[in-house]
Short mmCIF file of C-alpha atoms and ligand atoms in Angstrom, two decimals:
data_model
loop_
_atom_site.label_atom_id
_atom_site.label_comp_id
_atom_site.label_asym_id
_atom_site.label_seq_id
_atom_site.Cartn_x
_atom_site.Cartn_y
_atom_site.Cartn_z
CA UNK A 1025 0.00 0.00 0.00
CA UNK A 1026 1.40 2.98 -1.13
CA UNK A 1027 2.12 5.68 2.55
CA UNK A 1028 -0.75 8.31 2.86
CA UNK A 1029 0.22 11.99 3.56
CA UNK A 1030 -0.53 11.53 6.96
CA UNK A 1031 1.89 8.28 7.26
CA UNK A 1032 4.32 10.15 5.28
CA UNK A 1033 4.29 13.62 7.54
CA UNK A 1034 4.21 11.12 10.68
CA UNK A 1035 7.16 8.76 9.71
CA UNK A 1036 9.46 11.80 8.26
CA UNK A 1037 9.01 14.04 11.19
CA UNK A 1038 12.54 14.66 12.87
CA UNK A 1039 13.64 16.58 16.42
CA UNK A 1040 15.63 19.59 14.84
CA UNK A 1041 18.29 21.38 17.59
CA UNK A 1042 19.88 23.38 14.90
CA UNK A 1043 18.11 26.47 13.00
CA UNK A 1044 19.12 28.87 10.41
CA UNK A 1045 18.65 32.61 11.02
CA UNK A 1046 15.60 33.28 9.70
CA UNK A 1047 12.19 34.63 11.46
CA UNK A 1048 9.57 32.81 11.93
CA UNK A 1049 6.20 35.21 11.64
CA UNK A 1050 4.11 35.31 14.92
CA UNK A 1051 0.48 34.96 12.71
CA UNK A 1052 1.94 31.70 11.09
CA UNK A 1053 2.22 30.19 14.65
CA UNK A 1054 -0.58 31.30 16.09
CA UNK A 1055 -2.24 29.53 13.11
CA UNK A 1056 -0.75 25.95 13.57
CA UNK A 1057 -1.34 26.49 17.50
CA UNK A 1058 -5.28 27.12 16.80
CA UNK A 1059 -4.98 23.49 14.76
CA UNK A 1060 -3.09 22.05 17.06
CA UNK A 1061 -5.52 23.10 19.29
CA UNK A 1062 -8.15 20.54 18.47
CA UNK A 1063 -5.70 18.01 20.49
CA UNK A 1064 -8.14 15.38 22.64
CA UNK A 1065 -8.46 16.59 25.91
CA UNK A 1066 -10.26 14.98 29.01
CA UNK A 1067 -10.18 17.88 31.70
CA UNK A 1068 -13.44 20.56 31.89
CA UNK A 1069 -11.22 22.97 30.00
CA UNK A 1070 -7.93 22.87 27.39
CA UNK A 1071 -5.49 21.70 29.99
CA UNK A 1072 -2.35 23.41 28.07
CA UNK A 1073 -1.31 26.62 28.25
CA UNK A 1074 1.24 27.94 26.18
CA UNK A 1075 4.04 30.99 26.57
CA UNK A 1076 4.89 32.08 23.04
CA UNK A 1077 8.34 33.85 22.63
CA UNK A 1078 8.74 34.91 19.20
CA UNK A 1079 12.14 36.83 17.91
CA UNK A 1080 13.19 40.13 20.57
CA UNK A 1081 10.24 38.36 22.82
CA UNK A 1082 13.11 35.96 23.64
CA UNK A 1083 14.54 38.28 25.85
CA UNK A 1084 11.43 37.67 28.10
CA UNK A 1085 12.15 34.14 28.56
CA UNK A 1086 16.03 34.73 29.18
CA UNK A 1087 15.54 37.20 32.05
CA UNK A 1088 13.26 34.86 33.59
CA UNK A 1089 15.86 31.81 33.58
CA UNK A 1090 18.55 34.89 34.89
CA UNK A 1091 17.54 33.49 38.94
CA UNK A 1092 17.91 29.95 37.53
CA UNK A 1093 21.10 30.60 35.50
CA UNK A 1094 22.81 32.76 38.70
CA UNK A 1095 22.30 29.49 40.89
CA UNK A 1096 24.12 27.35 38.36
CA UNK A 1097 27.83 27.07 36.42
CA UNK A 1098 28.50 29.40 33.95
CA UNK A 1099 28.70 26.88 31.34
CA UNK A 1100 24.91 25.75 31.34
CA UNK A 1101 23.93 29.53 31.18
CA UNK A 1102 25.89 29.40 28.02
CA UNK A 1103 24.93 26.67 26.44
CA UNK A 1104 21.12 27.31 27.16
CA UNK A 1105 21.53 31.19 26.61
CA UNK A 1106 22.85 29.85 22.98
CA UNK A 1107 20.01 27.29 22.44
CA UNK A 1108 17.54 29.98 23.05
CA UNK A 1109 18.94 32.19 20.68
CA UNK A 1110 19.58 29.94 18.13
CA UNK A 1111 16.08 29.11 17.61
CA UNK A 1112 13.30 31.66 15.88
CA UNK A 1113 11.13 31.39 18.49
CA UNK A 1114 10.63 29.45 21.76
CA UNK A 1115 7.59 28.05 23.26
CA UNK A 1116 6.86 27.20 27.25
CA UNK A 1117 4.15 24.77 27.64
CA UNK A 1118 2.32 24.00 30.68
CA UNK A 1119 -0.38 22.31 31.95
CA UNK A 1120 -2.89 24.78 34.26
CA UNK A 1121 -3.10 22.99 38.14
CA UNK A 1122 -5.92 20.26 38.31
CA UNK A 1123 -6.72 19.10 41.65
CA UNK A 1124 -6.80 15.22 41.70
CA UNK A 1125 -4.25 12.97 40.11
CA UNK A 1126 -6.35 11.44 37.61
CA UNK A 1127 -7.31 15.38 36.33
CA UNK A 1128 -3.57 15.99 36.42
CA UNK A 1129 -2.62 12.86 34.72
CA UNK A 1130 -5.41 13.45 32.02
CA UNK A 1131 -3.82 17.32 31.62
CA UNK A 1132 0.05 15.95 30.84
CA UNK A 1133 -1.40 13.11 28.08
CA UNK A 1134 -3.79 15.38 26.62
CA UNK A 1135 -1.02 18.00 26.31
CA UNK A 1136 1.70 15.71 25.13
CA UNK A 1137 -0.90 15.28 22.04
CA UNK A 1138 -1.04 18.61 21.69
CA UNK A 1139 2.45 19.07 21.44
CA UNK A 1140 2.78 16.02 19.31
CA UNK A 1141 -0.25 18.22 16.75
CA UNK A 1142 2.07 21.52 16.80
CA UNK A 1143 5.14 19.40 15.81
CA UNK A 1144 3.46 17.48 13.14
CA UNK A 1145 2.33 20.53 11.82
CA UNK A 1146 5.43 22.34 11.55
CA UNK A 1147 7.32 19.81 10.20
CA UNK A 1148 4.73 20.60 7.26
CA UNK A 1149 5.65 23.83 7.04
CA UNK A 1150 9.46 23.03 7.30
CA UNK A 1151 9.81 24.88 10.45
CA UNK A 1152 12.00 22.43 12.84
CA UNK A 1153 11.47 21.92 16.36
CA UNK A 1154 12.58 20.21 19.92
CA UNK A 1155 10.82 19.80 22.71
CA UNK A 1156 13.11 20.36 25.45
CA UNK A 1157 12.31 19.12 29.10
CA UNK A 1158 15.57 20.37 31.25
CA UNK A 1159 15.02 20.84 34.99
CA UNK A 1160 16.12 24.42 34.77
CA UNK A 1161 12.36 25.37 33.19
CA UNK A 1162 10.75 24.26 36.08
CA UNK A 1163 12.22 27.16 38.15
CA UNK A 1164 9.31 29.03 40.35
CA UNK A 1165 10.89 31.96 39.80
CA UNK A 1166 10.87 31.65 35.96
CA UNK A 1167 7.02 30.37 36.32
CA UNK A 1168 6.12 33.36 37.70
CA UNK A 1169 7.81 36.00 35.86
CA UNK A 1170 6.19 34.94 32.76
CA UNK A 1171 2.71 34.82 34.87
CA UNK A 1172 2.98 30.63 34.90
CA UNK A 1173 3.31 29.42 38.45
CA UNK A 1174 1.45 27.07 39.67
CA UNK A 1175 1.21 25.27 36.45
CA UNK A 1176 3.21 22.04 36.05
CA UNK A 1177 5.79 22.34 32.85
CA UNK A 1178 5.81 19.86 29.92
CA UNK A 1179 8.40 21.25 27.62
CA UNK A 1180 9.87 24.39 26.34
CA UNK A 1181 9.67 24.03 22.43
CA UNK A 1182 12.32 25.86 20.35
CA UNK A 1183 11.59 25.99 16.69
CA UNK A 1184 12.82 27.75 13.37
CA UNK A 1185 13.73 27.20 9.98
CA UNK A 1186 17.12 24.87 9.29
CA UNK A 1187 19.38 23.02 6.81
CA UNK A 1188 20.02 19.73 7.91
CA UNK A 1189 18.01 17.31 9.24
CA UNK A 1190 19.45 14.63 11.49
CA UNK A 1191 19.44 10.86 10.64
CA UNK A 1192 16.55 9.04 11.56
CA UNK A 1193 16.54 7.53 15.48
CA UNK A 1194 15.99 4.16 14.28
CA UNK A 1195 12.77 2.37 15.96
CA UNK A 1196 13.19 -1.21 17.34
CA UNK A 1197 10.24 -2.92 15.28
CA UNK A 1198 7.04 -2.86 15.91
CA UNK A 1199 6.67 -6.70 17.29
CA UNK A 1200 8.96 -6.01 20.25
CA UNK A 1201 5.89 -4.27 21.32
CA UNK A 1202 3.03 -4.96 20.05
CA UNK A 1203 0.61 -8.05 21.22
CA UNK A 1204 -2.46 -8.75 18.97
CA UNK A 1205 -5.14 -10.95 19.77
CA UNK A 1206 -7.49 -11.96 16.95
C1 LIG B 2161 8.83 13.95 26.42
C2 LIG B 2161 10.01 14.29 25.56
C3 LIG B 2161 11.07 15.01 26.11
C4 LIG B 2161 12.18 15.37 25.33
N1 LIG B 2161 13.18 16.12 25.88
C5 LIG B 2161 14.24 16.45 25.12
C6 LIG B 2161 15.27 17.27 25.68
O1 LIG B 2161 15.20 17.71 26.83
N2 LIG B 2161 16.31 17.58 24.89
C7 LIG B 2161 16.41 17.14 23.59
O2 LIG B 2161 17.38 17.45 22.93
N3 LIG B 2161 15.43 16.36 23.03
C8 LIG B 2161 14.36 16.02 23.77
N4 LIG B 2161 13.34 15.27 23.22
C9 LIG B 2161 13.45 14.84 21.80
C10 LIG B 2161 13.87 13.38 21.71
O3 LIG B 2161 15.22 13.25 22.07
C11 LIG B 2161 13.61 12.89 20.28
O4 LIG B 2161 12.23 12.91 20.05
C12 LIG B 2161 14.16 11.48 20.07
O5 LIG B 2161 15.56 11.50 20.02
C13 LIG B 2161 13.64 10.86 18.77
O6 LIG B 2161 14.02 11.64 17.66
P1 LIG B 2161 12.91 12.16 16.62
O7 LIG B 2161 12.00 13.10 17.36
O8 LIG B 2161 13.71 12.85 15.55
O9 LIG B 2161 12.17 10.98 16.10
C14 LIG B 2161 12.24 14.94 23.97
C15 LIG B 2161 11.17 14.21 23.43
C16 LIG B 2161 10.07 13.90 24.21
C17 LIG B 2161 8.92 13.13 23.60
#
């Protein structure tokens, strides 16, 4: 059977660290973020929210890490200080606070699937991404000077246009897990 878009878009879909400098335009985003947007979700409300940094609006997010990045070595300022920068744009997901495990549970699934939306749809559009989890982003005093505390982080996604794409992380196959009862 000859791969459908969708099998094609899923299977070629890389993690990019590396970008090219070149903008990425605010309106485009907030477009693939309202598709992504129709992610599954079992919580009363959307359980994501979502810190967009886009170009200068980097700064934002760097002088919130500044508590973070005092407490630490030098050398992991500078080498997230340069992933930051690197990318176009850089975006801090969360989920809001739910009170009972099963609510919170629910929140991180249904926002991984968001996530998983957002980076199937800019792989479309050629726009690379990773979705970083380092400790250092789930600093309280990062939360709340970008107005997130309280909310439990899932990953800070940096994004923007690049060259080369890395080699594929080869999958064991499918059988290893996969049981099927028919
Ligand atoms: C929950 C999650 C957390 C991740 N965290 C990081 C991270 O902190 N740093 C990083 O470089 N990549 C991170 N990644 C990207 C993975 O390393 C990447 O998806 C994996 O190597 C497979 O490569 P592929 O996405 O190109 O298929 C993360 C991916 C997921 C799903």
């Amino acid at each position: 059977m000859e791969k459908t878009v969708g099998q094609q878009l899923i299977e070629s879909r890389r993690t990019i660290r590396m970008f090219v400098e070149e903008p990425l335009d605010t309106a485009l985003l907030y477009q693939l973020l309202t598709s992504a947007h129709q992610a599954p979700f079992h919580n009363k409300v959307e359980p994501w929210n979502l810190y967009l940094f886009n170009g200068d609006g980097k700064s934002v997010l760097l002088d919130a890490l500044e508590p973070a990045f005092r407490d630490g070595p030098e050398a992991k300022r500078e080498k997230i200080t340069g992933r930051i920068r690197n990318a176009a744009a850089c975006i801090y997901v969360t989920t809001k606070p739910f009170e009972t495990e099963k609510g919170q549970k629910d929140a991180l699934l249904a926002t991984a699937a968001f996530i998983q939306n957002f980076h199937l749809l800019c792989a479309e559009q050629n726009i690379g991404l990773v979705w970083r989890t380092g400790g250092i982003f789930e600093d309280a005093r990062l939360q709340e000077m970008i107005g997130a505390d309280g909310e439990t982080f899932v990953g800070l996604l940096q994004l923007g246009r690049f060259e080369d794409v890395p080699p594929t992380k080869a999958r064991q196959s499918l059988d290893t897990c996969l049981t099927i009862f028919e």
